[in-house]
Amino acid sequence: MDPRAGSGGLRLRIPRALVDARLGPLGPVDADGLVALELRWAEGRITDLRPLEAAAAAGEALPLALTPPVEPHAHLDKAFTALAHPNWEGTMARALQRNQQEHGERSAAQVLERGERALDLAWRQGLRAIRSHVDSVGPAATPSWEALLELRQRWAGRVELQLVALVPLSHWLTPQGEELARWVSDRGGVLGGVLGPPYASGLADREALAALLALAERFGVGVDLHVDEADCMPAQGVALVVRQVLEQRSVVPLVCSHAASLALLPERRLAPLTEQLAQAGIGVVALPLTNLWLLGRRPGRTPLLRVQAPIRSLQRAGVEVAIGADNVQDPWFPGSDFDPLELMRQAAITSHVVPTRRQGLTPFTTAASRLLGLDWDGVLRQGAPADLVVLDATDWTGFLARTPHRRVLRAGRWLEPPPREQPSPLLAGMGTAPAPSC
């Protein structure tokens, strides 16, 4: 028995999508897709789930609760570098320039500090897993991996950290690429790369992608690509990935992150491509915040073109879709702080992904869990982890009105509130001095 694990119980409103369908009738589902439940746990695991009587539930103010969300796409190695390497122009070219400058100055100690800060924020704000891409060529590649592997071990049992080797796609055609694939596989990582404008001429991209898929199958690892992060040449990268996966009959777990330029396709071209993605078993991680920050910019004009993955079209076709925050306070995006609740609130605005419905909630929870291959799918049932994020909102309207305060339950124990919900030292003492006399 884990000495940290406790026992207890709560009366809550839970999204029906996060409760095991095999439990049978759980009482009425309200207009927000919520059910009123009494939940009990012991030794860090759920022992009982039962519906509240309709009359009692209707007359009682019950807190809204979620299972801990998942961050399917991050960059811990460069997080929190925006102050030293700003990109207020918000262009892709400037972001890449600043990224390369930062990479040349990066040390293992810096990545340890950034990663520790990120994981502590994630833990206290409710995330249970993060997949981080890692710059894996150049002078900072080895220090970045060493630091993040140390952090993965340090945070095991609290936040699951998955690591993806981020390299130019052509790297997988080289002997160094094969050596990297073996090294990453030995450390339980994932292979990645970048496929997007400017595309290589001739068959170079296709050959590199074929080599990557072959290495992934050979070493038994998954693939997570940056694909079509662009507002031009729509879906060229995704179409190539689909063709190559079907041609090679690849069965490795594969994710296309970004897939933003799909949104520029007319429906007659988008529909068959999304169906092919589903047929090939390829998942998509949409990253609206970074994409809306970088893409569709026109000097001196308010953007009319808002380029991001077409989440609803992908879901209709049967594609597994997750939503991630991507960059956190770095040259690619100056905002965010590993808060999954804020990402959910912003996605409701940026992408019209509304959490009152299953397909508006799963990209942060169950679908993200499946794409990352996590042991727990994030669904409440007997024997599941006693892990919850309990909010001071009673419904989704309250959730969207303002970022709610939360309490995070892990293995039946309550964590301290996250820093953003504690008094700010910047404001200490304000309002305590007597008002000046007239």
PDB file of N, CA and C in Angstrom, residues 84-174:
ATOM      1  N   ALA A  84      14.170  36.026 -23.295  1.00  0.00           N
ATOM      2  CA  ALA A  84      15.526  36.184 -23.804  1.00  0.00           C
ATOM      3  C   ALA A  84      15.581  36.128 -25.332  1.00  0.00           C
ATOM      4  N   HIS A  85      14.581  35.500 -25.949  1.00  0.00           N
ATOM      5  CA  HIS A  85      14.573  35.326 -27.407  1.00  0.00           C
ATOM      6  C   HIS A  85      13.183  35.670 -27.941  1.00  0.00           C
ATOM      7  N   PRO A  86      12.809  36.942 -27.879  1.00  0.00           N
ATOM      8  CA  PRO A  86      11.438  37.325 -28.231  1.00  0.00           C
ATOM      9  C   PRO A  86      11.167  37.260 -29.728  1.00  0.00           C
ATOM     10  N   ASN A  87       9.904  37.083 -30.057  1.00  0.00           N
ATOM     11  CA  ASN A  87       9.462  37.106 -31.457  1.00  0.00           C
ATOM     12  C   ASN A  87       8.096  37.784 -31.509  1.00  0.00           C
ATOM     13  N   TRP A  88       8.073  39.064 -31.211  1.00  0.00           N
ATOM     14  CA  TRP A  88       6.792  39.768 -31.213  1.00  0.00           C
ATOM     15  C   TRP A  88       6.288  40.033 -32.632  1.00  0.00           C
ATOM     16  N   GLU A  89       7.147  39.854 -33.633  1.00  0.00           N
ATOM     17  CA  GLU A  89       6.643  39.920 -35.006  1.00  0.00           C
ATOM     18  C   GLU A  89       5.702  38.758 -35.300  1.00  0.00           C
ATOM     19  N   GLY A  90       5.914  37.639 -34.607  1.00  0.00           N
ATOM     20  CA  GLY A  90       5.036  36.498 -34.749  1.00  0.00           C
ATOM     21  C   GLY A  90       5.171  35.759 -36.059  1.00  0.00           C
ATOM     22  N   THR A  91       6.316  35.869 -36.723  1.00  0.00           N
ATOM     23  CA  THR A  91       6.496  35.192 -38.003  1.00  0.00           C
ATOM     24  C   THR A  91       7.227  33.871 -37.810  1.00  0.00           C
ATOM     25  N   MET A  92       7.001  32.937 -38.750  1.00  0.00           N
ATOM     26  CA  MET A  92       7.686  31.651 -38.712  1.00  0.00           C
ATOM     27  C   MET A  92       9.191  31.842 -38.881  1.00  0.00           C
ATOM     28  N   ALA A  93       9.586  32.726 -39.794  1.00  0.00           N
ATOM     29  CA  ALA A  93      11.007  32.923 -40.053  1.00  0.00           C
ATOM     30  C   ALA A  93      11.731  33.459 -38.820  1.00  0.00           C
ATOM     31  N   ARG A  94      11.103  34.434 -38.150  1.00  0.00           N
ATOM     32  CA  ARG A  94      11.714  35.000 -36.948  1.00  0.00           C
ATOM     33  C   ARG A  94      11.752  33.964 -35.821  1.00  0.00           C
ATOM     34  N   ALA A  95      10.696  33.158 -35.709  1.00  0.00           N
ATOM     35  CA  ALA A  95      10.672  32.120 -34.688  1.00  0.00           C
ATOM     36  C   ALA A  95      11.813  31.130 -34.891  1.00  0.00           C
ATOM     37  N   LEU A  96      12.016  30.708 -36.135  1.00  0.00           N
ATOM     38  CA  LEU A  96      13.087  29.765 -36.420  1.00  0.00           C
ATOM     39  C   LEU A  96      14.450  30.377 -36.121  1.00  0.00           C
ATOM     40  N   GLN A  97      14.636  31.641 -36.499  1.00  0.00           N
ATOM     41  CA  GLN A  97      15.909  32.314 -36.229  1.00  0.00           C
ATOM     42  C   GLN A  97      16.195  32.370 -34.732  1.00  0.00           C
ATOM     43  N   ARG A  98      15.201  32.791 -33.958  1.00  0.00           N
ATOM     44  CA  ARG A  98      15.373  32.886 -32.507  1.00  0.00           C
ATOM     45  C   ARG A  98      15.583  31.504 -31.893  1.00  0.00           C
ATOM     46  N   ASN A  99      14.862  30.498 -32.407  1.00  0.00           N
ATOM     47  CA  ASN A  99      15.006  29.128 -31.913  1.00  0.00           C
ATOM     48  C   ASN A  99      16.444  28.640 -32.113  1.00  0.00           C
ATOM     49  N   GLN A 100      16.984  28.882 -33.293  1.00  0.00           N
ATOM     50  CA  GLN A 100      18.349  28.443 -33.585  1.00  0.00           C
ATOM     51  C   GLN A 100      19.367  29.164 -32.709  1.00  0.00           C
ATOM     52  N   GLN A 101      19.120  30.446 -32.458  1.00  0.00           N
ATOM     53  CA  GLN A 101      20.016  31.198 -31.577  1.00  0.00           C
ATOM     54  C   GLN A 101      19.974  30.605 -30.167  1.00  0.00           C
ATOM     55  N   GLU A 102      18.776  30.343 -29.660  1.00  0.00           N
ATOM     56  CA  GLU A 102      18.646  29.771 -28.317  1.00  0.00           C
ATOM     57  C   GLU A 102      19.289  28.395 -28.241  1.00  0.00           C
ATOM     58  N   HIS A 103      19.076  27.579 -29.296  1.00  0.00           N
ATOM     59  CA  HIS A 103      19.639  26.227 -29.316  1.00  0.00           C
ATOM     60  C   HIS A 103      21.167  26.279 -29.192  1.00  0.00           C
ATOM     61  N   GLY A 104      21.800  27.251 -29.845  1.00  0.00           N
ATOM     62  CA  GLY A 104      23.248  27.360 -29.789  1.00  0.00           C
ATOM     63  C   GLY A 104      23.781  27.755 -28.421  1.00  0.00           C
ATOM     64  N   GLU A 105      22.919  28.297 -27.572  1.00  0.00           N
ATOM     65  CA  GLU A 105      23.338  28.735 -26.240  1.00  0.00           C
ATOM     66  C   GLU A 105      22.868  27.789 -25.137  1.00  0.00           C
ATOM     67  N   ARG A 106      22.080  26.787 -25.479  1.00  0.00           N
ATOM     68  CA  ARG A 106      21.376  25.954 -24.490  1.00  0.00           C
ATOM     69  C   ARG A 106      22.322  25.004 -23.753  1.00  0.00           C
ATOM     70  N   SER A 107      22.055  24.791 -22.465  1.00  0.00           N
ATOM     71  CA  SER A 107      22.838  23.847 -21.658  1.00  0.00           C
ATOM     72  C   SER A 107      21.898  22.850 -20.983  1.00  0.00           C
ATOM     73  N   ALA A 108      22.461  21.753 -20.518  1.00  0.00           N
ATOM     74  CA  ALA A 108      21.672  20.765 -19.799  1.00  0.00           C
ATOM     75  C   ALA A 108      21.057  21.368 -18.532  1.00  0.00           C
ATOM     76  N   ALA A 109      21.808  22.220 -17.852  1.00  0.00           N
ATOM     77  CA  ALA A 109      21.298  22.840 -16.628  1.00  0.00           C
ATOM     78  C   ALA A 109      20.076  23.705 -16.916  1.00  0.00           C
ATOM     79  N   GLN A 110      20.107  24.422 -18.039  1.00  0.00           N
ATOM     80  CA  GLN A 110      18.947  25.237 -18.410  1.00  0.00           C
ATOM     81  C   GLN A 110      17.724  24.362 -18.693  1.00  0.00           C
ATOM     82  N   VAL A 111      17.925  23.266 -19.423  1.00  0.00           N
ATOM     83  CA  VAL A 111      16.803  22.391 -19.741  1.00  0.00           C
ATOM     84  C   VAL A 111      16.255  21.737 -18.471  1.00  0.00           C
ATOM     85  N   LEU A 112      17.131  21.375 -17.547  1.00  0.00           N
ATOM     86  CA  LEU A 112      16.672  20.832 -16.265  1.00  0.00           C
ATOM     87  C   LEU A 112      15.786  21.836 -15.538  1.00  0.00           C
ATOM     88  N   GLU A 113      16.223  23.086 -15.509  1.00  0.00           N
ATOM     89  CA  GLU A 113      15.436  24.114 -14.813  1.00  0.00           C
ATOM     90  C   GLU A 113      14.105  24.343 -15.505  1.00  0.00           C
ATOM     91  N   ARG A 114      14.116  24.460 -16.833  1.00  0.00           N
ATOM     92  CA  ARG A 114      12.872  24.680 -17.574  1.00  0.00           C
ATOM     93  C   ARG A 114      11.930  23.503 -17.414  1.00  0.00           C
ATOM     94  N   GLY A 115      12.476  22.294 -17.558  1.00  0.00           N
ATOM     95  CA  GLY A 115      11.632  21.117 -17.461  1.00  0.00           C
ATOM     96  C   GLY A 115      11.045  20.922 -16.076  1.00  0.00           C
ATOM     97  N   GLU A 116      11.840  21.166 -15.057  1.00  0.00           N
ATOM     98  CA  GLU A 116      11.339  21.052 -13.684  1.00  0.00           C
ATOM     99  C   GLU A 116      10.213  22.057 -13.441  1.00  0.00           C
ATOM    100  N   ARG A 117      10.408  23.268 -13.900  1.00  0.00           N
ATOM    101  CA  ARG A 117       9.365  24.296 -13.753  1.00  0.00           C
ATOM    102  C   ARG A 117       8.096  23.888 -14.492  1.00  0.00           C
ATOM    103  N   ALA A 118       8.264  23.382 -15.715  1.00  0.00           N
ATOM    104  CA  ALA A 118       7.113  22.980 -16.519  1.00  0.00           C
ATOM    105  C   ALA A 118       6.356  21.824 -15.874  1.00  0.00           C
ATOM    106  N   LEU A 119       7.067  20.812 -15.415  1.00  0.00           N
ATOM    107  CA  LEU A 119       6.422  19.636 -14.849  1.00  0.00           C
ATOM    108  C   LEU A 119       5.745  19.952 -13.518  1.00  0.00           C
ATOM    109  N   ASP A 120       6.346  20.843 -12.738  1.00  0.00           N
ATOM    110  CA  ASP A 120       5.699  21.232 -11.484  1.00  0.00           C
ATOM    111  C   ASP A 120       4.400  21.986 -11.761  1.00  0.00           C
ATOM    112  N   LEU A 121       4.417  22.896 -12.738  1.00  0.00           N
ATOM    113  CA  LEU A 121       3.185  23.585 -13.119  1.00  0.00           C
ATOM    114  C   LEU A 121       2.140  22.595 -13.630  1.00  0.00           C
ATOM    115  N   ALA A 122       2.577  21.702 -14.510  1.00  0.00           N
ATOM    116  CA  ALA A 122       1.653  20.722 -15.077  1.00  0.00           C
ATOM    117  C   ALA A 122       1.011  19.877 -13.987  1.00  0.00           C
ATOM    118  N   TRP A 123       1.805  19.379 -13.069  1.00  0.00           N
ATOM    119  CA  TRP A 123       1.352  18.527 -11.965  1.00  0.00           C
ATOM    120  C   TRP A 123       0.321  19.246 -11.107  1.00  0.00           C
ATOM    121  N   ARG A 124       0.633  20.454 -10.702  1.00  0.00           N
ATOM    122  CA  ARG A 124      -0.261  21.174  -9.790  1.00  0.00           C
ATOM    123  C   ARG A 124      -1.506  21.700 -10.494  1.00  0.00           C
ATOM    124  N   GLN A 125      -1.433  21.897 -11.801  1.00  0.00           N
ATOM    125  CA  GLN A 125      -2.593  22.415 -12.539  1.00  0.00           C
ATOM    126  C   GLN A 125      -3.456  21.303 -13.136  1.00  0.00           C
ATOM    127  N   GLY A 126      -3.019  20.046 -12.985  1.00  0.00           N
ATOM    128  CA  GLY A 126      -3.913  18.947 -13.308  1.00  0.00           C
ATOM    129  C   GLY A 126      -3.497  18.018 -14.414  1.00  0.00           C
ATOM    130  N   LEU A 127      -2.407  18.275 -15.132  1.00  0.00           N
ATOM    131  CA  LEU A 127      -1.980  17.375 -16.196  1.00  0.00           C
ATOM    132  C   LEU A 127      -1.387  16.094 -15.618  1.00  0.00           C
ATOM    133  N   ARG A 128      -1.634  14.977 -16.298  1.00  0.00           N
ATOM    134  CA  ARG A 128      -1.061  13.709 -15.837  1.00  0.00           C
ATOM    135  C   ARG A 128      -0.041  13.131 -16.799  1.00  0.00           C
ATOM    136  N   ALA A 129       0.051  13.673 -18.015  1.00  0.00           N
ATOM    137  CA  ALA A 129       1.032  13.185 -18.986  1.00  0.00           C
ATOM    138  C   ALA A 129       1.344  14.297 -19.976  1.00  0.00           C
ATOM    139  N   ILE A 130       2.593  14.319 -20.448  1.00  0.00           N
ATOM    140  CA  ILE A 130       3.051  15.290 -21.443  1.00  0.00           C
ATOM    141  C   ILE A 130       3.905  14.549 -22.459  1.00  0.00           C
ATOM    142  N   ARG A 131       3.659  14.804 -23.736  1.00  0.00           N
ATOM    143  CA  ARG A 131       4.583  14.367 -24.784  1.00  0.00           C
ATOM    144  C   ARG A 131       5.356  15.602 -25.248  1.00  0.00           C
ATOM    145  N   SER A 132       6.673  15.559 -25.103  1.00  0.00           N
ATOM    146  CA  SER A 132       7.519  16.693 -25.473  1.00  0.00           C
ATOM    147  C   SER A 132       8.422  16.313 -26.633  1.00  0.00           C
ATOM    148  N   HIS A 133       8.417  17.131 -27.672  1.00  0.00           N
ATOM    149  CA  HIS A 133       9.376  17.005 -28.752  1.00  0.00           C
ATOM    150  C   HIS A 133      10.691  17.650 -28.300  1.00  0.00           C
ATOM    151  N   VAL A 134      11.813  17.061 -28.755  1.00  0.00           N
ATOM    152  CA  VAL A 134      13.134  17.488 -28.299  1.00  0.00           C
ATOM    153  C   VAL A 134      14.012  17.758 -29.521  1.00  0.00           C
ATOM    154  N   ASP A 135      14.568  18.958 -29.613  1.00  0.00           N
ATOM    155  CA  ASP A 135      15.517  19.256 -30.692  1.00  0.00           C
ATOM    156  C   ASP A 135      16.657  18.240 -30.630  1.00  0.00           C
ATOM    157  N   SER A 136      16.820  17.433 -31.701  1.00  0.00           N
ATOM    158  CA  SER A 136      17.696  16.257 -31.605  1.00  0.00           C
ATOM    159  C   SER A 136      18.847  16.247 -32.597  1.00  0.00           C
ATOM    160  N   VAL A 137      19.133  17.388 -33.226  1.00  0.00           N
ATOM    161  CA  VAL A 137      20.380  17.577 -33.966  1.00  0.00           C
ATOM    162  C   VAL A 137      20.973  18.904 -33.514  1.00  0.00           C
ATOM    163  N   GLY A 138      22.285  19.028 -33.638  1.00  0.00           N
ATOM    164  CA  GLY A 138      22.937  20.260 -33.218  1.00  0.00           C
ATOM    165  C   GLY A 138      23.564  20.124 -31.844  1.00  0.00           C
ATOM    166  N   PRO A 139      24.254  21.175 -31.391  1.00  0.00           N
ATOM    167  CA  PRO A 139      25.048  21.089 -30.158  1.00  0.00           C
ATOM    168  C   PRO A 139      24.234  20.854 -28.894  1.00  0.00           C
ATOM    169  N   ALA A 140      22.983  21.267 -28.872  1.00  0.00           N
ATOM    170  CA  ALA A 140      22.183  21.130 -27.653  1.00  0.00           C
ATOM    171  C   ALA A 140      21.377  19.838 -27.619  1.00  0.00           C
ATOM    172  N   ALA A 141      21.493  18.997 -28.643  1.00  0.00           N
ATOM    173  CA  ALA A 141      20.667  17.792 -28.705  1.00  0.00           C
ATOM    174  C   ALA A 141      20.946  16.852 -27.527  1.00  0.00           C
ATOM    175  N   THR A 142      22.196  16.480 -27.347  1.00  0.00           N
ATOM    176  CA  THR A 142      22.522  15.541 -26.269  1.00  0.00           C
ATOM    177  C   THR A 142      22.240  16.122 -24.888  1.00  0.00           C
ATOM    178  N   PRO A 143      22.665  17.373 -24.581  1.00  0.00           N
ATOM    179  CA  PRO A 143      22.310  17.931 -23.270  1.00  0.00           C
ATOM    180  C   PRO A 143      20.800  17.984 -23.030  1.00  0.00           C
ATOM    181  N   SER A 144      20.018  18.288 -24.073  1.00  0.00           N
ATOM    182  CA  SER A 144      18.566  18.360 -23.906  1.00  0.00           C
ATOM    183  C   SER A 144      17.991  16.992 -23.563  1.00  0.00           C
ATOM    184  N   TRP A 145      18.417  15.969 -24.284  1.00  0.00           N
ATOM    185  CA  TRP A 145      17.934  14.619 -24.005  1.00  0.00           C
ATOM    186  C   TRP A 145      18.363  14.148 -22.612  1.00  0.00           C
ATOM    187  N   GLU A 146      19.606  14.386 -22.260  1.00  0.00           N
ATOM    188  CA  GLU A 146      20.079  13.939 -20.944  1.00  0.00           C
ATOM    189  C   GLU A 146      19.267  14.575 -19.817  1.00  0.00           C
ATOM    190  N   ALA A 147      18.992  15.869 -19.950  1.00  0.00           N
ATOM    191  CA  ALA A 147      18.224  16.560 -18.909  1.00  0.00           C
ATOM    192  C   ALA A 147      16.798  16.043 -18.838  1.00  0.00           C
ATOM    193  N   LEU A 148      16.158  15.869 -19.988  1.00  0.00           N
ATOM    194  CA  LEU A 148      14.764  15.445 -19.988  1.00  0.00           C
ATOM    195  C   LEU A 148      14.615  13.980 -19.581  1.00  0.00           C
ATOM    196  N   LEU A 149      15.581  13.143 -19.902  1.00  0.00           N
ATOM    197  CA  LEU A 149      15.538  11.758 -19.422  1.00  0.00           C
ATOM    198  C   LEU A 149      15.666  11.717 -17.901  1.00  0.00           C
ATOM    199  N   GLU A 150      16.507  12.578 -17.349  1.00  0.00           N
ATOM    200  CA  GLU A 150      16.603  12.657 -15.891  1.00  0.00           C
ATOM    201  C   GLU A 150      15.273  13.113 -15.288  1.00  0.00           C
ATOM    202  N   LEU A 151      14.652  14.114 -15.905  1.00  0.00           N
ATOM    203  CA  LEU A 151      13.369  14.594 -15.396  1.00  0.00           C
ATOM    204  C   LEU A 151      12.278  13.534 -15.545  1.00  0.00           C
ATOM    205  N   ARG A 152      12.310  12.769 -16.626  1.00  0.00           N
ATOM    206  CA  ARG A 152      11.314  11.707 -16.791  1.00  0.00           C
ATOM    207  C   ARG A 152      11.370  10.728 -15.630  1.00  0.00           C
ATOM    208  N   GLN A 153      12.580  10.379 -15.226  1.00  0.00           N
ATOM    209  CA  GLN A 153      12.734   9.467 -14.099  1.00  0.00           C
ATOM    210  C   GLN A 153      12.322  10.137 -12.791  1.00  0.00           C
ATOM    211  N   ARG A 154      12.703  11.400 -12.633  1.00  0.00           N
ATOM    212  CA  ARG A 154      12.409  12.125 -11.393  1.00  0.00           C
ATOM    213  C   ARG A 154      10.902  12.285 -11.180  1.00  0.00           C
ATOM    214  N   TRP A 155      10.149  12.451 -12.294  1.00  0.00           N
ATOM    215  CA  TRP A 155       8.713  12.707 -12.196  1.00  0.00           C
ATOM    216  C   TRP A 155       7.856  11.468 -12.425  1.00  0.00           C
ATOM    217  N   ALA A 156       8.471  10.318 -12.578  1.00  0.00           N
ATOM    218  CA  ALA A 156       7.717   9.082 -12.794  1.00  0.00           C
ATOM    219  C   ALA A 156       6.736   8.858 -11.647  1.00  0.00           C
ATOM    220  N   GLY A 157       5.517   8.470 -11.994  1.00  0.00           N
ATOM    221  CA  GLY A 157       4.477   8.275 -10.988  1.00  0.00           C
ATOM    222  C   GLY A 157       3.671   9.520 -10.703  1.00  0.00           C
ATOM    223  N   ARG A 158       4.110  10.659 -11.225  1.00  0.00           N
ATOM    224  CA  ARG A 158       3.340  11.890 -11.064  1.00  0.00           C
ATOM    225  C   ARG A 158       2.881  12.409 -12.425  1.00  0.00           C
ATOM    226  N   VAL A 159       3.824  12.806 -13.270  1.00  0.00           N
ATOM    227  CA  VAL A 159       3.508  13.197 -14.646  1.00  0.00           C
ATOM    228  C   VAL A 159       4.301  12.286 -15.576  1.00  0.00           C
ATOM    229  N   GLU A 160       3.599  11.541 -16.427  1.00  0.00           N
ATOM    230  CA  GLU A 160       4.290  10.693 -17.392  1.00  0.00           C
ATOM    231  C   GLU A 160       4.847  11.573 -18.508  1.00  0.00           C
ATOM    232  N   LEU A 161       6.146  11.462 -18.752  1.00  0.00           N
ATOM    233  CA  LEU A 161       6.816  12.287 -19.755  1.00  0.00           C
ATOM    234  C   LEU A 161       7.266  11.410 -20.910  1.00  0.00           C
ATOM    235  N   GLN A 162       6.733  11.678 -22.109  1.00  0.00           N
ATOM    236  CA  GLN A 162       7.161  11.006 -23.323  1.00  0.00           C
ATOM    237  C   GLN A 162       8.020  11.965 -24.138  1.00  0.00           C
ATOM    238  N   LEU A 163       9.042  11.427 -24.802  1.00  0.00           N
ATOM    239  CA  LEU A 163       9.998  12.255 -25.523  1.00  0.00           C
ATOM    240  C   LEU A 163      10.071  11.838 -26.986  1.00  0.00           C
ATOM    241  N   VAL A 164      10.065  12.846 -27.885  1.00  0.00           N
ATOM    242  CA  VAL A 164      10.073  12.634 -29.326  1.00  0.00           C
ATOM    243  C   VAL A 164      11.308  13.296 -29.917  1.00  0.00           C
ATOM    244  N   ALA A 165      12.037  12.550 -30.755  1.00  0.00           N
ATOM    245  CA  ALA A 165      13.225  13.102 -31.419  1.00  0.00           C
ATOM    246  C   ALA A 165      12.796  13.970 -32.594  1.00  0.00           C
ATOM    247  N   LEU A 166      12.996  15.277 -32.475  1.00  0.00           N
ATOM    248  CA  LEU A 166      12.605  16.240 -33.502  1.00  0.00           C
ATOM    249  C   LEU A 166      13.825  16.566 -34.358  1.00  0.00           C
ATOM    250  N   VAL A 167      13.779  16.180 -35.642  1.00  0.00           N
ATOM    251  CA  VAL A 167      14.899  16.393 -36.568  1.00  0.00           C
ATOM    252  C   VAL A 167      14.333  16.737 -37.940  1.00  0.00           C
ATOM    253  N   PRO A 168      15.159  17.279 -38.843  1.00  0.00           N
ATOM    254  CA  PRO A 168      14.727  17.382 -40.239  1.00  0.00           C
ATOM    255  C   PRO A 168      14.421  15.981 -40.773  1.00  0.00           C
ATOM    256  N   LEU A 169      13.393  15.845 -41.576  1.00  0.00           N
ATOM    257  CA  LEU A 169      12.970  14.529 -42.035  1.00  0.00           C
ATOM    258  C   LEU A 169      14.098  13.791 -42.754  1.00  0.00           C
ATOM    259  N   SER A 170      14.924  14.535 -43.495  1.00  0.00           N
ATOM    260  CA  SER A 170      16.003  13.906 -44.255  1.00  0.00           C
ATOM    261  C   SER A 170      17.044  13.236 -43.360  1.00  0.00           C
ATOM    262  N   HIS A 171      17.083  13.590 -42.075  1.00  0.00           N
ATOM    263  CA  HIS A 171      18.061  13.003 -41.155  1.00  0.00           C
ATOM    264  C   HIS A 171      17.905  11.490 -41.066  1.00  0.00           C
ATOM    265  N   TRP A 172      16.670  10.999 -41.261  1.00  0.00           N
ATOM    266  CA  TRP A 172      16.430   9.556 -41.125  1.00  0.00           C
ATOM    267  C   TRP A 172      16.992   8.761 -42.300  1.00  0.00           C
ATOM    268  N   LEU A 173      17.476   9.434 -43.334  1.00  0.00           N
ATOM    269  CA  LEU A 173      18.112   8.759 -44.472  1.00  0.00           C
ATOM    270  C   LEU A 173      19.606   8.519 -44.236  1.00  0.00           C
ATOM    271  N   THR A 174      20.152   9.068 -43.174  1.00  0.00           N
ATOM    272  CA  THR A 174      21.596   9.031 -42.951  1.00  0.00           C
ATOM    273  C   THR A 174      21.971   7.955 -41.923  1.00  0.00           C
TER     274      THR A 174
END
